[in-house]
GROMACS .gro file of C-alpha atoms in nm:
model
  424
    1MET     CA    1  -1.684   1.090   0.646
    2PRO     CA    2  -1.766   0.746   0.486
    3MET     CA    3  -1.491   0.571   0.292
    4GLN     CA    4  -1.489   0.654  -0.078
    5PRO     CA    5  -1.631   0.344  -0.254
    6TRP     CA    6  -1.348   0.324  -0.507
    7PHE     CA    7  -1.094   0.230  -0.240
    8PRO     CA    8  -1.230  -0.108  -0.117
    9ASP     CA    9  -1.316  -0.193  -0.480
   10ALA     CA   10  -0.961  -0.126  -0.603
   11LYS     CA   11  -0.799  -0.440  -0.455
   12LEU     CA   12  -0.448  -0.356  -0.586
   13GLY     CA   13  -0.240  -0.040  -0.570
   14ILE     CA   14   0.124   0.021  -0.660
   15PHE     CA   15   0.351   0.196  -0.411
   16VAL     CA   16   0.646   0.382  -0.571
   17HIS     CA   17   0.943   0.483  -0.356
   18TYR     CA   18   1.133   0.719  -0.582
   19GLY     CA   19   1.391   0.972  -0.467
   20ILE     CA   20   1.755   1.065  -0.443
   21TYR     CA   21   1.828   0.751  -0.236
   22ALA     CA   22   1.818   0.556  -0.563
   23VAL     CA   23   2.143   0.723  -0.676
   24ASP     CA   24   2.361   0.521  -0.441
   25GLY     CA   25   2.098   0.257  -0.372
   26VAL     CA   26   2.084   0.324   0.004
   27PRO     CA   27   1.784   0.288   0.238
   28GLU     CA   28   1.549   0.582   0.176
   29SER     CA   29   1.613   0.850   0.442
   30TRP     CA   30   1.699   0.589   0.703
   31ALA     CA   31   2.057   0.558   0.573
   32PHE     CA   32   2.168   0.884   0.738
   33TYR     CA   33   1.920   0.860   1.029
   34THR     CA   34   2.078   0.535   1.150
   35GLY     CA   35   2.430   0.638   1.064
   36GLU     CA   36   2.477   0.379   0.789
   37VAL     CA   37   2.579   0.666   0.562
   38PRO     CA   38   2.701   1.010   0.676
   39ARG     CA   39   2.442   1.281   0.618
   40ASP     CA   40   2.660   1.484   0.385
   41ARG     CA   41   2.727   1.180   0.168
   42TYR     CA   42   2.357   1.096   0.162
   43MET     CA   43   2.273   1.453   0.050
   44ARG     CA   44   2.541   1.445  -0.223
   45GLN     CA   45   2.303   1.213  -0.402
   46LEU     CA   46   2.114   1.526  -0.504
   47HIS     CA   47   2.385   1.586  -0.766
   48GLY     CA   48   2.329   1.243  -0.925
   49PHE     CA   49   1.951   1.239  -0.944
   50THR     CA   50   1.869   1.291  -1.312
   51ALA     CA   51   1.530   1.130  -1.379
   52SER     CA   52   1.669   1.113  -1.732
   53ARG     CA   53   1.442   0.829  -1.843
   54TYR     CA   54   1.145   0.916  -1.625
   55ASP     CA   55   0.828   0.838  -1.822
   56PRO     CA   56   0.515   0.828  -1.605
   57ARG     CA   57   0.307   0.691  -1.896
   58THR     CA   58   0.530   0.384  -1.904
   59TRP     CA   59   0.475   0.346  -1.530
   60ALA     CA   60   0.099   0.383  -1.573
   61ASP     CA   61   0.092   0.122  -1.849
   62LEU     CA   62   0.281  -0.121  -1.623
   63PHE     CA   63   0.045  -0.055  -1.334
   64VAL     CA   64  -0.256  -0.124  -1.556
   65ARG     CA   65  -0.099  -0.450  -1.674
   66ALA     CA   66  -0.051  -0.542  -1.306
   67GLY     CA   67  -0.424  -0.502  -1.248
   68ALA     CA   68  -0.386  -0.203  -1.017
   69ARG     CA   69  -0.653   0.061  -0.977
   70TYR     CA   70  -0.440   0.322  -0.793
   71ALA     CA   71  -0.076   0.418  -0.731
   72VAL     CA   72   0.100   0.603  -0.447
   73LEU     CA   73   0.418   0.803  -0.520
   74THR     CA   74   0.656   0.930  -0.249
   75ALA     CA   75   0.609   1.307  -0.296
   76ARG     CA   76   0.836   1.371   0.005
   77HIS     CA   77   1.004   1.112   0.228
   78HIS     CA   78   1.163   1.169   0.572
   79ASP     CA   79   1.471   1.319   0.407
   80GLY     CA   80   1.267   1.626   0.313
   81VAL     CA   81   1.343   1.614  -0.060
   82ALA     CA   82   1.025   1.713  -0.247
   83LEU     CA   83   0.950   1.582  -0.597
   84TRP     CA   84   0.777   1.909  -0.690
   85ASP     CA   85   0.870   2.278  -0.694
   86THR     CA   86   0.753   2.362  -0.349
   87ALA     CA   87   0.724   2.719  -0.229
   88HIS     CA   88   0.802   2.603   0.125
   89GLY     CA   89   1.177   2.562   0.152
   90ASP     CA   90   1.411   2.490  -0.139
   91LEU     CA   91   1.489   2.122  -0.088
   92ASP     CA   92   1.330   1.982  -0.400
   93VAL     CA   93   1.439   1.801  -0.716
   94VAL     CA   94   1.349   2.102  -0.931
   95ARG     CA   95   1.609   2.336  -0.784
   96ARG     CA   96   1.860   2.098  -0.627
   97THR     CA   97   1.905   1.810  -0.874
   98PRO     CA   98   1.991   1.764  -1.245
   99ALA     CA   99   1.631   1.642  -1.293
  100GLY     CA  100   1.536   2.009  -1.279
  101ARG     CA  101   1.162   1.964  -1.305
  102ASP     CA  102   0.843   1.882  -1.117
  103LEU     CA  103   0.789   1.507  -1.129
  104ILE     CA  104   0.439   1.488  -0.984
  105THR     CA  105   0.224   1.673  -1.238
  106SER     CA  106   0.314   1.437  -1.524
  107HIS     CA  107   0.275   1.137  -1.292
  108ALA     CA  108  -0.076   1.237  -1.185
  109ASP     CA  109  -0.175   1.316  -1.544
  110ALA     CA  110  -0.047   0.976  -1.666
  111LEU     CA  111  -0.240   0.791  -1.400
  112ARG     CA  112  -0.562   0.973  -1.473
  113GLU     CA  113  -0.523   0.907  -1.846
  114ARG     CA  114  -0.540   0.537  -1.759
  115ASP     CA  115  -0.827   0.576  -1.509
  116LEU     CA  116  -0.602   0.508  -1.213
  117LYS     CA  117  -0.658   0.690  -0.883
  118VAL     CA  118  -0.378   0.919  -0.771
  119GLY     CA  119  -0.212   0.865  -0.432
  120LEU     CA  120   0.068   1.077  -0.290
  121TYR     CA  121   0.290   0.977   0.004
  122TYR     CA  122   0.399   1.252   0.243
  123SER     CA  123   0.599   1.218   0.564
  124HIS     CA  124   0.489   1.429   0.861
  125SER     CA  125   0.856   1.417   0.971
  126ASP     CA  126   1.151   1.585   0.796
  127TRP     CA  127   1.490   1.492   0.935
  128ASN     CA  128   1.659   1.766   0.731
  129HIS     CA  129   1.441   2.058   0.834
  130PRO     CA  130   1.618   2.298   1.074
  131ASP     CA  131   1.306   2.335   1.290
  132TYR     CA  132   1.208   1.969   1.314
  133ALA     CA  133   1.419   1.855   1.612
  134SER     CA  134   1.255   2.108   1.842
  135VAL     CA  135   1.001   1.918   2.059
  136ILE     CA  136   0.981   1.584   2.238
  137HIS     CA  137   0.712   1.319   2.209
  138PRO     CA  138   0.532   1.305   2.548
  139ASP     CA  139   0.515   0.926   2.534
  140PRO     CA  140   0.767   0.812   2.270
  141PRO     CA  141   0.737   0.464   2.122
  142HIS     CA  142   1.012   0.220   2.215
  143HIS     CA  143   1.168   0.192   1.872
  144ASP     CA  144   1.371   0.390   1.619
  145HIS     CA  145   1.532   0.596   1.901
  146VAL     CA  146   1.257   0.855   1.883
  147ASP     CA  147   1.360   0.984   2.223
  148SER     CA  148   1.731   1.018   2.145
  149ASN     CA  149   1.803   1.055   1.775
  150PRO     CA  150   1.954   1.402   1.700
  151TYR     CA  151   1.743   1.434   1.387
  152VAL     CA  152   1.427   1.406   1.598
  153VAL     CA  153   1.484   1.551   1.946
  154PRO     CA  154   1.622   1.893   2.045
  155LYS     CA  155   1.977   1.926   2.159
  156ASP     CA  156   2.012   1.894   2.537
  157GLY     CA  157   1.640   1.818   2.557
  158VAL     CA  158   1.543   2.186   2.550
  159GLU     CA  159   1.220   2.234   2.356
  160ASP     CA  160   1.158   2.529   2.123
  161PRO     CA  161   0.780   2.575   2.068
  162GLU     CA  162   0.835   2.861   1.826
  163ALA     CA  163   1.057   2.648   1.603
  164TRP     CA  164   0.796   2.369   1.612
  165ALA     CA  165   0.524   2.617   1.508
  166ARG     CA  166   0.742   2.718   1.213
  167TYR     CA  167   0.786   2.351   1.121
  168LEU     CA  168   0.411   2.292   1.123
  169THR     CA  169   0.358   2.596   0.901
  170TYR     CA  170   0.606   2.438   0.658
  171ARG     CA  171   0.438   2.096   0.678
  172ASP     CA  172   0.090   2.240   0.636
  173GLY     CA  173   0.204   2.456   0.347
  174GLN     CA  174   0.346   2.160   0.156
  175VAL     CA  175   0.042   1.943   0.218
  176THR     CA  176  -0.182   2.227   0.098
  177GLU     CA  177   0.027   2.254  -0.220
  178LEU     CA  178  -0.016   1.883  -0.285
  179VAL     CA  179  -0.392   1.895  -0.240
  180GLU     CA  180  -0.450   2.215  -0.435
  181ARG     CA  181  -0.214   2.146  -0.725
  182PHE     CA  182  -0.247   1.772  -0.775
  183ARG     CA  183  -0.592   1.690  -0.630
  184PRO     CA  184  -0.484   1.343  -0.507
  185ASP     CA  185  -0.758   1.089  -0.445
  186LEU     CA  186  -0.552   0.957  -0.153
  187LEU     CA  187  -0.287   1.098   0.080
  188TRP     CA  188  -0.059   0.839   0.233
  189PHE     CA  189   0.104   0.989   0.540
  190ASP     CA  190   0.398   0.847   0.731
  191GLY     CA  191   0.634   0.941   1.017
  192GLU     CA  192   0.346   0.988   1.261
  193TRP     CA  193   0.516   0.787   1.539
  194GLU     CA  194   0.764   1.064   1.615
  195ARG     CA  195   0.509   1.303   1.764
  196SER     CA  196   0.172   1.287   1.940
  197GLU     CA  197  -0.155   1.364   1.763
  198ALA     CA  198  -0.177   1.692   1.949
  199GLN     CA  199   0.175   1.790   1.853
  200TRP     CA  200   0.105   1.715   1.489
  201ARG     CA  201  -0.224   1.909   1.508
  202ILE     CA  202  -0.385   1.626   1.317
  203PRO     CA  203  -0.746   1.750   1.344
  204GLU     CA  204  -0.650   2.088   1.202
  205LEU     CA  205  -0.457   1.926   0.918
  206ALA     CA  206  -0.747   1.696   0.832
  207ARG     CA  207  -0.985   1.991   0.822
  208ARG     CA  208  -0.746   2.177   0.595
  209ILE     CA  209  -0.724   1.888   0.349
  210LEU     CA  210  -1.094   1.807   0.344
  211ALA     CA  211  -1.192   2.169   0.307
  212ILE     CA  212  -1.006   2.173  -0.026
  213ASN     CA  213  -1.112   1.826  -0.139
  214PRO     CA  214  -1.370   1.646   0.078
  215GLN     CA  215  -1.324   1.321  -0.118
  216THR     CA  216  -0.958   1.278  -0.020
  217VAL     CA  217  -0.889   0.936   0.138
  218LEU     CA  218  -0.647   0.950   0.433
  219ASN     CA  219  -0.451   0.656   0.567
  220ALA     CA  220  -0.424   0.554   0.932
  221ARG     CA  221  -0.105   0.754   0.982
  222MET     CA  222  -0.339   1.048   1.013
  223LEU     CA  223  -0.414   0.878   1.347
  224SER     CA  224  -0.775   0.936   1.462
  225HIS     CA  225  -0.858   1.101   1.130
  226GLY     CA  226  -0.735   0.811   0.913
  227ASP     CA  227  -0.984   0.624   0.694
  228TYR     CA  228  -0.811   0.286   0.675
  229ALA     CA  229  -0.546   0.073   0.844
  230THR     CA  230  -0.201   0.013   0.694
  231PRO     CA  231  -0.027  -0.305   0.815
  232GLU     CA  232   0.319  -0.327   0.665
  233GLN     CA  233   0.530  -0.609   0.521
  234GLY     CA  234   0.343  -0.887   0.706
  235LEU     CA  235  -0.001  -1.028   0.625
  236PRO     CA  236  -0.211  -1.003   0.943
  237VAL     CA  237  -0.356  -1.320   1.090
  238ARG     CA  238  -0.679  -1.136   1.159
  239ALA     CA  239  -0.805  -0.854   0.943
  240PRO     CA  240  -0.801  -0.508   1.097
  241LYS     CA  241  -1.141  -0.355   1.162
  242GLY     CA  242  -1.279  -0.156   0.873
  243PRO     CA  243  -1.103  -0.085   0.542
  244TRP     CA  244  -0.735  -0.178   0.527
  245GLU     CA  245  -0.436  -0.218   0.301
  246LEU     CA  246  -0.123  -0.435   0.324
  247CYS     CA  247   0.184  -0.247   0.196
  248LEU     CA  248   0.446  -0.494   0.075
  249THR     CA  249   0.774  -0.470  -0.115
  250VAL     CA  250   0.844  -0.683  -0.425
  251ASN     CA  251   1.193  -0.756  -0.290
  252ASP     CA  252   1.321  -0.661   0.058
  253SER     CA  253   1.361  -0.288  -0.006
  254TRP     CA  254   1.124   0.005  -0.048
  255GLY     CA  255   1.351   0.212  -0.273
  256TYR     CA  256   1.597   0.097  -0.538
  257ARG     CA  257   1.892  -0.104  -0.402
  258HIS     CA  258   2.114  -0.264  -0.665
  259THR     CA  259   2.232  -0.522  -0.408
  260ASP     CA  260   1.880  -0.652  -0.330
  261ASP     CA  261   1.789  -0.943  -0.557
  262ARG     CA  262   1.562  -1.119  -0.306
  263HIS     CA  263   1.251  -1.076  -0.520
  264LYS     CA  264   0.932  -1.255  -0.425
  265THR     CA  265   0.815  -1.494  -0.691
  266VAL     CA  266   0.495  -1.437  -0.890
  267GLY     CA  267   0.343  -1.729  -0.698
  268MET     CA  268   0.424  -1.562  -0.365
  269LEU     CA  269   0.269  -1.236  -0.480
  270VAL     CA  270  -0.045  -1.416  -0.602
  271ARG     CA  271  -0.078  -1.574  -0.260
  272TYR     CA  272  -0.025  -1.244  -0.076
  273PHE     CA  273  -0.282  -1.081  -0.301
  274ALA     CA  274  -0.543  -1.357  -0.285
  275GLU     CA  275  -0.518  -1.384   0.092
  276THR     CA  276  -0.534  -1.007   0.138
  277ILE     CA  277  -0.848  -0.954  -0.071
  278GLY     CA  278  -0.997  -1.267   0.085
  279MET     CA  279  -0.970  -1.088   0.421
  280GLY     CA  280  -1.129  -0.775   0.278
  281GLY     CA  281  -0.813  -0.567   0.223
  282ASN     CA  282  -0.614  -0.414  -0.060
  283LEU     CA  283  -0.256  -0.495  -0.150
  284LEU     CA  284  -0.029  -0.193  -0.201
  285LEU     CA  285   0.269  -0.350  -0.380
  286ASP     CA  286   0.591  -0.148  -0.376
  287VAL     CA  287   0.852  -0.097  -0.644
  288GLY     CA  288   1.170   0.113  -0.630
  289PRO     CA  289   1.271   0.270  -0.962
  290ARG     CA  290   1.635   0.349  -1.046
  291GLU     CA  291   1.741   0.714  -1.020
  292ASP     CA  292   1.681   0.759  -1.395
  293GLY     CA  293   1.314   0.664  -1.345
  294THR     CA  294   1.311   0.312  -1.489
  295VAL     CA  295   1.159   0.015  -1.308
  296THR     CA  296   1.391  -0.283  -1.299
  297GLU     CA  297   1.306  -0.580  -1.518
  298PRO     CA  298   1.270  -0.827  -1.227
  299GLN     CA  299   1.014  -0.598  -1.061
  300ALA     CA  300   0.829  -0.528  -1.386
  301GLN     CA  301   0.812  -0.900  -1.462
  302ARG     CA  302   0.656  -0.972  -1.128
  303LEU     CA  303   0.397  -0.699  -1.162
  304THR     CA  304   0.308  -0.827  -1.507
  305GLY     CA  305   0.294  -1.185  -1.382
  306LEU     CA  306   0.055  -1.090  -1.102
  307GLY     CA  307  -0.152  -0.891  -1.347
  308THR     CA  308  -0.183  -1.190  -1.580
  309TRP     CA  309  -0.322  -1.398  -1.295
  310ILE     CA  310  -0.562  -1.119  -1.191
  311ALA     CA  311  -0.688  -1.073  -1.549
  312ARG     CA  312  -0.765  -1.447  -1.577
  313HIS     CA  313  -0.948  -1.442  -1.244
  314SER     CA  314  -1.100  -1.092  -1.251
  315ASP     CA  315  -1.448  -1.214  -1.162
  316ALA     CA  316  -1.311  -1.338  -0.829
  317VAL     CA  317  -1.123  -1.010  -0.767
  318TYR     CA  318  -1.317  -0.700  -0.864
  319GLY     CA  319  -1.666  -0.648  -0.737
  320THR     CA  320  -1.610  -0.884  -0.444
  321VAL     CA  321  -1.589  -0.860  -0.065
  322ALA     CA  322  -1.414  -1.072   0.199
  323GLY     CA  323  -1.493  -1.440   0.169
  324LEU     CA  324  -1.530  -1.722   0.418
  325PRO     CA  325  -1.403  -1.697   0.775
  326PRO     CA  326  -1.122  -1.939   0.865
  327GLY     CA  327  -1.222  -2.303   0.906
  328HIS     CA  328  -1.468  -2.333   0.615
  329HIS     CA  329  -1.216  -2.376   0.330
  330HIS     CA  330  -0.843  -2.446   0.328
  331GLY     CA  331  -0.746  -2.142   0.125
  332ALA     CA  332  -0.849  -1.787   0.050
  333SER     CA  333  -1.192  -1.693  -0.082
  334THR     CA  334  -1.398  -1.396  -0.193
  335LEU     CA  335  -1.770  -1.334  -0.229
  336SER     CA  336  -1.961  -1.143  -0.491
  337LYS     CA  337  -2.125  -0.828  -0.356
  338ASP     CA  338  -2.473  -0.981  -0.396
  339GLY     CA  339  -2.363  -1.277  -0.179
  340ARG     CA  340  -2.460  -1.531  -0.444
  341THR     CA  341  -2.126  -1.641  -0.586
  342LEU     CA  342  -1.849  -1.776  -0.368
  343PHE     CA  343  -1.496  -1.793  -0.511
  344LEU     CA  344  -1.261  -2.049  -0.357
  345THR     CA  345  -0.886  -2.015  -0.413
  346CYS     CA  346  -0.675  -2.331  -0.407
  347PHE     CA  347  -0.303  -2.260  -0.382
  348ASP     CA  348  -0.213  -2.625  -0.441
  349ALA     CA  349  -0.347  -2.841  -0.721
  350PRO     CA  350  -0.670  -2.998  -0.585
  351ARG     CA  351  -0.665  -3.376  -0.544
  352GLU     CA  352  -0.985  -3.575  -0.575
  353HIS     CA  353  -1.210  -3.314  -0.405
  354VAL     CA  354  -1.226  -2.965  -0.269
  355ALA     CA  355  -1.426  -2.955   0.056
  356VAL     CA  356  -1.631  -2.674   0.206
  357ARG     CA  357  -1.774  -2.685   0.558
  358GLY     CA  358  -2.074  -2.511   0.706
  359LEU     CA  359  -2.239  -2.413   0.379
  360ARG     CA  360  -2.614  -2.387   0.435
  361THR     CA  361  -2.701  -2.237   0.096
  362PRO     CA  362  -2.743  -2.500  -0.177
  363VAL     CA  363  -2.488  -2.491  -0.458
  364LYS     CA  364  -2.635  -2.468  -0.809
  365ARG     CA  365  -2.317  -2.487  -1.019
  366VAL     CA  366  -1.941  -2.500  -0.979
  367SER     CA  367  -1.693  -2.395  -1.247
  368VAL     CA  368  -1.326  -2.313  -1.281
  369VAL     CA  369  -1.265  -1.939  -1.316
  370GLY     CA  370  -1.065  -1.872  -1.630
  371SER     CA  371  -1.137  -2.194  -1.815
  372GLY     CA  372  -1.509  -2.216  -1.745
  373ALA     CA  373  -1.490  -2.596  -1.696
  374GLU     CA  374  -1.789  -2.719  -1.496
  375LEU     CA  375  -1.722  -2.944  -1.196
  376GLY     CA  376  -1.943  -3.196  -1.026
  377HIS     CA  377  -2.039  -3.143  -0.665
  378THR     CA  378  -2.232  -3.321  -0.389
  379SER     CA  379  -2.280  -3.307  -0.016
  380SER     CA  380  -2.275  -3.569   0.256
  381GLY     CA  381  -2.355  -3.586   0.624
  382GLY     CA  382  -2.531  -3.317   0.818
  383LEU     CA  383  -2.775  -3.339   1.106
  384HIS     CA  384  -3.059  -3.101   1.204
  385GLU     CA  385  -2.919  -2.746   1.183
  386VAL     CA  386  -2.561  -2.863   1.104
  387PRO     CA  387  -2.510  -2.879   0.724
  388GLY     CA  388  -2.319  -3.158   0.561
  389MET     CA  389  -1.983  -3.128   0.388
  390THR     CA  390  -1.987  -2.991   0.031
  391TRP     CA  391  -1.757  -3.193  -0.197
  392ILE     CA  392  -1.642  -3.049  -0.529
  393ASP     CA  393  -1.469  -3.266  -0.789
  394ALA     CA  394  -1.109  -3.167  -0.855
  395PRO     CA  395  -1.053  -2.993  -1.188
  396ALA     CA  396  -0.868  -3.168  -1.470
  397PRO     CA  397  -0.493  -3.093  -1.486
  398GLY     CA  398  -0.544  -2.865  -1.788
  399ASP     CA  399  -0.777  -2.643  -1.581
  400VAL     CA  400  -0.535  -2.604  -1.289
  401ASP     CA  401  -0.363  -2.264  -1.270
  402PRO     CA  402   0.015  -2.275  -1.208
  403TYR     CA  403  -0.015  -2.024  -0.921
  404ALA     CA  404  -0.365  -2.057  -0.778
  405THR     CA  405  -0.681  -2.217  -0.909
  406VAL     CA  406  -1.013  -2.043  -0.838
  407LEU     CA  407  -1.351  -2.221  -0.826
  408ALA     CA  408  -1.677  -2.027  -0.864
  409LEU     CA  409  -1.970  -2.165  -0.660
  410GLU     CA  410  -2.300  -2.027  -0.784
  411LEU     CA  411  -2.538  -2.040  -0.487
  412ASP     CA  412  -2.912  -2.079  -0.474
  413GLY     CA  413  -2.957  -1.763  -0.270
  414GLU     CA  414  -2.732  -1.547  -0.056
  415LEU     CA  415  -2.451  -1.714   0.131
  416ASP     CA  416  -2.560  -1.856   0.465
  417LEU     CA  417  -2.300  -2.018   0.687
  418TYR     CA  418  -2.323  -2.239   0.992
  419ARG     CA  419  -2.079  -2.115   1.258
  420GLY     CA  420  -2.175  -2.336   1.552
  421SER     CA  421  -2.009  -2.622   1.739
  422GLY     CA  422  -2.241  -2.902   1.637
  423ARG     CA  423  -2.458  -3.114   1.859
  424VAL     CA  424  -2.284  -3.173   2.190
   0.00000   0.00000   0.00000
């Protein structure tokens, strides 16, 4: 099925890791998996999860200010704790925590009120389910102790196919609930590395989802049935093939950790964002609310700061596609969908000139996005089929953005680039 057009047009999404792990501020699910925290202590966080100040409309307003077009909430992480009143098992915040209510319905409603697309995260794996550690990956990856962790593999290596079948019934039942009740525009799966595609019965699960809502976007952790790639925490040097999304934390943690104050600056986030969309991807920027449901001020400030930059440069963000390949401009770039306006991002204040190589299409006009100031431009050199260098006058100091300055090049026709090696 072709990618839903809203996804590549969205550019920015907000990832929200919200769950009981915020009570003690420990790594989400991984804290007991790795032994950092005993499992019984981890699960005692259920008693402290109140969601007492949980206000999805406040979240949605913040996401809109950030410039996002969608948000993804952790409906159930690897710890198995569901944020809704599931009929499959009883490990959910409705029955087992002081929050005492479904947290997803109001979240989805608040997003849709602000015209944001609804994404829900769901982990294939559940390290708390009694039937999960019942089979062994036929070719386990060499990380995370997938072939030895007691929460993943059966005791003494003896498989139990009947237990695994029960687990899949549970997993399929919860996913069906999410799709039928909340009609998410996107399902963001995780945990896929712990089993093979055949063991997960991925084709059957995809058919189940799409039979209910054929427009559901699925991420790459649905393996061969995923619609887009999901690199994580590191900007790729080369863009993945097809649609993709970089998921990135604002600080160093996915969920709330009161000890983590290593927040990326607004300038860093602008650079991550500009480079990601310049390579044709989306940025999925993660925040970790406190257990009461409030987003910390440092994280909110950074989302708002990024959103201020996006709003000032919206012409170079929305309605664009990937820009120039490496080597033509020293910075990120995007291109209008009609191919007639090229947007150059300069992360440092331009000095004297901004240069563009290999531009065959004549430039009609250059201006600074945000201020509208027009800049002079000329070209020099060139021989036969090799175009000359395009030189753009540096903007005045008052037109330079503190994080990244964007120049709009209005072209006399669709973009045409020279990609050769010159006359040799």
